[in-house]
GROMACS .gro file of C-alpha atoms in nm:
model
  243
    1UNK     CA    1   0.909  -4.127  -0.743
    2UNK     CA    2   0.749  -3.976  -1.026
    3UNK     CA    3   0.817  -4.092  -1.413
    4UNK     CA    4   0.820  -3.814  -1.648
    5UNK     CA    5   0.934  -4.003  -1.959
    6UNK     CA    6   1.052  -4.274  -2.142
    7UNK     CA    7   1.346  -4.352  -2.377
    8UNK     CA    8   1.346  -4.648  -2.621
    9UNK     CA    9   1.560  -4.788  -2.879
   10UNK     CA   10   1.571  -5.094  -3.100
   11UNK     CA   11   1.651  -5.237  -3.401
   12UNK     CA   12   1.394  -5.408  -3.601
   13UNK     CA   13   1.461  -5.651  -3.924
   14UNK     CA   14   1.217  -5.691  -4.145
   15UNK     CA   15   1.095  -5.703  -4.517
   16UNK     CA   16   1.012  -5.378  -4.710
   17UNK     CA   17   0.739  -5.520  -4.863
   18UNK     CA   18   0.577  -5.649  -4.555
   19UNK     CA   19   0.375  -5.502  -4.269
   20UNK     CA   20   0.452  -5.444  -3.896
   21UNK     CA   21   0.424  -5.272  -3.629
   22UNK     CA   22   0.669  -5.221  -3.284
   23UNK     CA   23   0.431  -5.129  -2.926
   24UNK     CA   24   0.591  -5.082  -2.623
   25UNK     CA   25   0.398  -5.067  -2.325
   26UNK     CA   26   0.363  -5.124  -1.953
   27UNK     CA   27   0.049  -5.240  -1.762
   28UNK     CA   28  -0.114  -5.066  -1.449
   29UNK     CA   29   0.028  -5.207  -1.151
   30UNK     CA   30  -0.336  -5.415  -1.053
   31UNK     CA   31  -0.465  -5.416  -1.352
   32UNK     CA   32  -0.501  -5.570  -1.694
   33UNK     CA   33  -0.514  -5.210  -1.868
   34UNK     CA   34  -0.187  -4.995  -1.966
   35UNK     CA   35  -0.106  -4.738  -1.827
   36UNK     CA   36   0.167  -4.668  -2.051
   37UNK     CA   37   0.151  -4.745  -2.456
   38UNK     CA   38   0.370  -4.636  -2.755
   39UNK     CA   39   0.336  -4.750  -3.103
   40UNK     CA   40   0.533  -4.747  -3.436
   41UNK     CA   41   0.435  -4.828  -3.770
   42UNK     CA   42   0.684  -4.984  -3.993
   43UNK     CA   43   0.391  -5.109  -4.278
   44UNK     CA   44   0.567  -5.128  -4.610
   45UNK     CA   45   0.912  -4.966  -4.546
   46UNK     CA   46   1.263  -5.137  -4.440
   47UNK     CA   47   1.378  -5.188  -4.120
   48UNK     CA   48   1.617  -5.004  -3.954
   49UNK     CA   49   1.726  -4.838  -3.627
   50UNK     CA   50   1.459  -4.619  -3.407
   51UNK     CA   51   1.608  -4.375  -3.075
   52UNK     CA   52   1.316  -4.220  -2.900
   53UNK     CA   53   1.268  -4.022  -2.624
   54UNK     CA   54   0.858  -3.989  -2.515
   55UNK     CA   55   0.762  -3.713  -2.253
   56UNK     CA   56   0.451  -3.816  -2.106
   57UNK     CA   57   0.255  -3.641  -1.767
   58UNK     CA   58   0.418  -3.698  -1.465
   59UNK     CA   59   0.299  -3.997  -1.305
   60UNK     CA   60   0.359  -4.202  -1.019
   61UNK     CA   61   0.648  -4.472  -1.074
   62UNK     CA   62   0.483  -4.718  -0.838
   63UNK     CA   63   0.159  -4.728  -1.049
   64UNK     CA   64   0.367  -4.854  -1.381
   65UNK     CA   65   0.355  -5.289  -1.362
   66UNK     CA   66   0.485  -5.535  -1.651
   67UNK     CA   67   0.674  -5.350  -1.896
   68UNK     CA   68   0.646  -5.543  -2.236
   69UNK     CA   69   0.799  -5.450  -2.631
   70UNK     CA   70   0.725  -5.668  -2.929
   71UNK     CA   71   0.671  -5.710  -3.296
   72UNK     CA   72   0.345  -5.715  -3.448
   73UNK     CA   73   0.390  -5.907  -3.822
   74UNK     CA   74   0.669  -5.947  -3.992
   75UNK     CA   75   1.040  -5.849  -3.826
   76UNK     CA   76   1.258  -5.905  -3.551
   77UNK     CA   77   1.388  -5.685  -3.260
   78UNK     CA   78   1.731  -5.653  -3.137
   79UNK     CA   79   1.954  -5.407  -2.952
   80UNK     CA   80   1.652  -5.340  -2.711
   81UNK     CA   81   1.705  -5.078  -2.467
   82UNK     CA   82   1.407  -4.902  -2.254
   83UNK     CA   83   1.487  -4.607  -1.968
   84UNK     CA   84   1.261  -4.420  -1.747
   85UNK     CA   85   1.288  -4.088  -1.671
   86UNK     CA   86   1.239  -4.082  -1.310
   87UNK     CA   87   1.170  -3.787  -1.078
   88UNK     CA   88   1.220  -3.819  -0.710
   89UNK     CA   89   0.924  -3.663  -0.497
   90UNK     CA   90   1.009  -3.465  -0.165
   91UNK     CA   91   0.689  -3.439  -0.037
   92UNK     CA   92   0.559  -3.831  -0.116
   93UNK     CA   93   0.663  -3.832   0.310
   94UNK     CA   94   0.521  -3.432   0.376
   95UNK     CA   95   0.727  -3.487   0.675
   96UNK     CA   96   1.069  -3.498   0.487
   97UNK     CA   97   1.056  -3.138   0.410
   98UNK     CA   98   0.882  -2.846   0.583
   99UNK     CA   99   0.792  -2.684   0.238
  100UNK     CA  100   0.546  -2.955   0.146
  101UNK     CA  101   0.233  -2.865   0.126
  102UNK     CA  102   0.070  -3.168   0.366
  103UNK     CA  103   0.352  -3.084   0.606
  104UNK     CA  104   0.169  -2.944   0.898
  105UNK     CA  105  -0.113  -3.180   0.935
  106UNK     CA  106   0.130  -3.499   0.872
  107UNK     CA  107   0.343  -3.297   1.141
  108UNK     CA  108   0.012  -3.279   1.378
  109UNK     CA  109  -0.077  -3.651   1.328
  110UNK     CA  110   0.308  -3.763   1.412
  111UNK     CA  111   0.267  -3.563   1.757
  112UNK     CA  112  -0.109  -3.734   1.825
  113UNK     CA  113   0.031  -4.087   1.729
  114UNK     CA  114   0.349  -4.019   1.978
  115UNK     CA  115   0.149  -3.848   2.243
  116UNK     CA  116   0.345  -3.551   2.204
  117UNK     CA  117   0.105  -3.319   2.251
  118UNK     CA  118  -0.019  -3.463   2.609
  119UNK     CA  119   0.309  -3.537   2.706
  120UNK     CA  120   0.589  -3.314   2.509
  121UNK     CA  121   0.881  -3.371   2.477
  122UNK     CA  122   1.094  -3.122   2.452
  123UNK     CA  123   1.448  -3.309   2.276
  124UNK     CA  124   1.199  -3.451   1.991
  125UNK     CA  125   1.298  -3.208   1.696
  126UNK     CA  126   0.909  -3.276   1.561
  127UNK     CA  127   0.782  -3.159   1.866
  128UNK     CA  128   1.029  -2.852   1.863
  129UNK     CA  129   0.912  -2.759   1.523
  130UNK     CA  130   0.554  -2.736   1.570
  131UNK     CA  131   0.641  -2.545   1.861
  132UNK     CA  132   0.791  -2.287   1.626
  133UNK     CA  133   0.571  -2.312   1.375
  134UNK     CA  134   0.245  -2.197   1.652
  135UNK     CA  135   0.494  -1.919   1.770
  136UNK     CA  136   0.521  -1.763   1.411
  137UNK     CA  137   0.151  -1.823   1.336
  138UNK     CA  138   0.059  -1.620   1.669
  139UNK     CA  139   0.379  -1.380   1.582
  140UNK     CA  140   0.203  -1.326   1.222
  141UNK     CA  141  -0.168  -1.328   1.380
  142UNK     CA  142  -0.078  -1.014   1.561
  143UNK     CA  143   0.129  -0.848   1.294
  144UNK     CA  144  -0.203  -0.883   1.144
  145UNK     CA  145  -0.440  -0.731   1.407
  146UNK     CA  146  -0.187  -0.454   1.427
  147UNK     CA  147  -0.179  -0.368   1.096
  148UNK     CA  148  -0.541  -0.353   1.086
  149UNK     CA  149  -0.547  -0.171   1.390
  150UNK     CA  150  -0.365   0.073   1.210
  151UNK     CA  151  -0.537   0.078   0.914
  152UNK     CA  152  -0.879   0.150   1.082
  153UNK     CA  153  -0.704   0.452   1.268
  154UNK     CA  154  -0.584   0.612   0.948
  155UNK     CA  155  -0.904   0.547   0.806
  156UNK     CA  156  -1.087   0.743   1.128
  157UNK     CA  157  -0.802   1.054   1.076
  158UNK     CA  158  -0.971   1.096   0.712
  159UNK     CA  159  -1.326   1.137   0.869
  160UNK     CA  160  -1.208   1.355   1.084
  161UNK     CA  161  -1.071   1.584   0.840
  162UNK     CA  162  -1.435   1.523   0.657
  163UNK     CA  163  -1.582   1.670   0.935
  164UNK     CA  164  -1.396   1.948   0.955
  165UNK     CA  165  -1.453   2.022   0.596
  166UNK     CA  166  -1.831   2.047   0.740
  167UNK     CA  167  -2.091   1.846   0.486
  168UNK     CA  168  -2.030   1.568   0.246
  169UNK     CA  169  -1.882   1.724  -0.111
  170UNK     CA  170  -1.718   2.023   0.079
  171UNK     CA  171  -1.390   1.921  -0.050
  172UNK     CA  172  -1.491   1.872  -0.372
  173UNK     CA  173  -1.554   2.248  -0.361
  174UNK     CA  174  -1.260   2.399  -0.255
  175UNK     CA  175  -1.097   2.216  -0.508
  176UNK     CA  176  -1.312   2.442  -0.725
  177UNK     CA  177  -1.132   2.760  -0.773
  178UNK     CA  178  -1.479   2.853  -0.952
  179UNK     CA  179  -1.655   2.689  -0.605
  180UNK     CA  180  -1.362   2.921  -0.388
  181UNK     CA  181  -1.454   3.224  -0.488
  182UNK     CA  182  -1.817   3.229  -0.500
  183UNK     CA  183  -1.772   3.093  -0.142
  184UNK     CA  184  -1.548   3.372  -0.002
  185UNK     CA  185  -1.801   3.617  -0.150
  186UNK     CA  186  -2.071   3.491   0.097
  187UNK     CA  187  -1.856   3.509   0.360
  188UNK     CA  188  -1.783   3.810   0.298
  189UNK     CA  189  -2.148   3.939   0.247
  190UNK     CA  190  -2.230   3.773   0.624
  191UNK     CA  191  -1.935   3.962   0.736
  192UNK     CA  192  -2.072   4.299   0.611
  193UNK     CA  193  -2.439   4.225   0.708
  194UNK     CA  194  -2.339   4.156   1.082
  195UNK     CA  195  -2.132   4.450   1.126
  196UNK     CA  196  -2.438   4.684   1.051
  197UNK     CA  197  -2.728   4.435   1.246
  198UNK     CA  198  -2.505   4.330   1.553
  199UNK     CA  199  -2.318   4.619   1.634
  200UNK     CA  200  -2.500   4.830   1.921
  201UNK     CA  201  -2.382   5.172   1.972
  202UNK     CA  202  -2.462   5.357   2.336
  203UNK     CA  203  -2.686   5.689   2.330
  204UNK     CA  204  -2.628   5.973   2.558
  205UNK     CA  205  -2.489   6.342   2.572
  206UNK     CA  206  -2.105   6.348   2.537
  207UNK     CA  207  -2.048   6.676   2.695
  208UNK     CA  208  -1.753   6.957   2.615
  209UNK     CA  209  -1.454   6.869   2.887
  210UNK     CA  210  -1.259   7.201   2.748
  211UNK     CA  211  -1.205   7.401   3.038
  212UNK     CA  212  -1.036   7.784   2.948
  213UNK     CA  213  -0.984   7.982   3.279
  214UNK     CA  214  -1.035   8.357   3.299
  215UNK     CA  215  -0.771   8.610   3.206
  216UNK     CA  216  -0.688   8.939   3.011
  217UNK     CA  217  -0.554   8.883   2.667
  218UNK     CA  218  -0.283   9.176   2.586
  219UNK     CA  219  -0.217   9.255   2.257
  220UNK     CA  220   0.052   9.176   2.022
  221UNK     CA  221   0.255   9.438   1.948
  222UNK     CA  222   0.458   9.224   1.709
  223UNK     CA  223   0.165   9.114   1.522
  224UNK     CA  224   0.036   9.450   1.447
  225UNK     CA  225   0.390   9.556   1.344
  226UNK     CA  226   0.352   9.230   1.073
  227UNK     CA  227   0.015   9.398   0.984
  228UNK     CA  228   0.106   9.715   0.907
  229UNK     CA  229   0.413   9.643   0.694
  230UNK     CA  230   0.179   9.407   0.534
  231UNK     CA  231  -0.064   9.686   0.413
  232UNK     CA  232   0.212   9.927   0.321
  233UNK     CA  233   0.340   9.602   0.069
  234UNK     CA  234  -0.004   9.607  -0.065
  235UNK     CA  235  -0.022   9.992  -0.147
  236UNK     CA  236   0.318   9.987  -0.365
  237UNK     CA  237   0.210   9.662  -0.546
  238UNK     CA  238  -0.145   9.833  -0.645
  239UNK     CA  239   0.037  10.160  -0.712
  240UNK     CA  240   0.223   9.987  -0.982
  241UNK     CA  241  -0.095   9.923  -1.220
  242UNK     CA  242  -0.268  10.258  -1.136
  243UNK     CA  243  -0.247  10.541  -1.386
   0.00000   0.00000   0.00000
């Protein structure tokens, strides 16, 4: 248990004219010092009625020892009424909850101290849960591995493409369309060189294969005909523009 604040209220009666003050406090549990101390001044004003509620850190409730409230000078108290503000703890026992952070280890020393671990037993629900509990460490551990197995693989695919973008800052370039075309104009000019310096062309004689076999040739009756008609065409046209 945890306290995480405390509540007072009292009347105190007392002169106007007079001086007092009201503490309320509560001694650490072993010692003579407080652990726990609240103070009101009533110097020179009237009495009256005081409700209070004081948040303090949250500390343990078993460390708070004799609680105490009284009058300093002049005045009386009545209608006293003190609270604490408690807060319960789950994990004071780690072993009461499974979310606590000392869970594990209190759950390891409860196995040692029942030689459960030697000697398990199997109906013991402690022993079952720390059973589970290894299961989804080594179920995690190799979610793990594979996931970094898999990140190291993706990693190696990018090298490879690296390497097939030949040296380092290749990429970079033919993101360039500047760096683009100045490269496809020395591919080109390789291209162009080679054809002239690597292209070999065989010598020799390539001789005639034209073979015409021996005949008469007759004349053309029909083409001479053409001729002739042709000239005669030619004789009326000129004889147009003579005199």
């Amino acid at each position: 248990m945890t306290i995480e604040g405390i509540f007072h209220r009292y009347t105190l009666t007392k002169d106007a004219t007079k001086d007092s003050t009201v503490s309320i406090t509560n001694k650490k549990v072993g010692s003579e010092e407080y652990i726990y101390e609240y103070i009101d001044d009533w110097n020179k004003i009237p009495g009256g009625t005081k409700v209070t509620y004081d948040p303090i850190p949250s500390t343990l409730g078993n460390l708070f020892g004799d609680g105490e409230i009284k009058v300093t000078g002049d005045g009386s108290l009545s209608d006293v009424t003190i609270l604490y503000h408690y807060k319960f703890d789950p994990c004071h026992t780690p072993l009461s909850d499974p979310t606590c952070p000392d869970f594990q280890d209190a759950l390891y020393q409860y196995l040692l101290d029942n030689n459960l671990l030697d000697s398990p037993n199997v109906e013991d629900p402690f022993y079952n849960q720390w059973v589970q509990i290894q299961l989804d460490e080594q179920a995690e551990a190799e979610k793990q591995e594979a996931l970094e197995a898999q990140e190291e693989e993706e990693e190696t695919e990018e090298l490879s493409v690296e390497e097939i973008l030949s040296v380092a800052g290749a990429a970079e370039k033919i993101a360039d369309s500047a760096q683009q075309l100045d490269m496809m104009k020395q591919i080109a000019a390789v291209g162009k060189l080679e054809l002239y310096y690597n292209t070999v062309i065989d010598g020799g004689i390539y001789k005639d294969t034209l073979t015409i076999e021996g005949g008469t040739i007759e004349d053309n009756f029909s083409g001479l005909r053409n001729l002739t008609q042709d000239s005669v065409h030619r004789s009326i046209v000129r004889s147009q523009y003579g005199d």
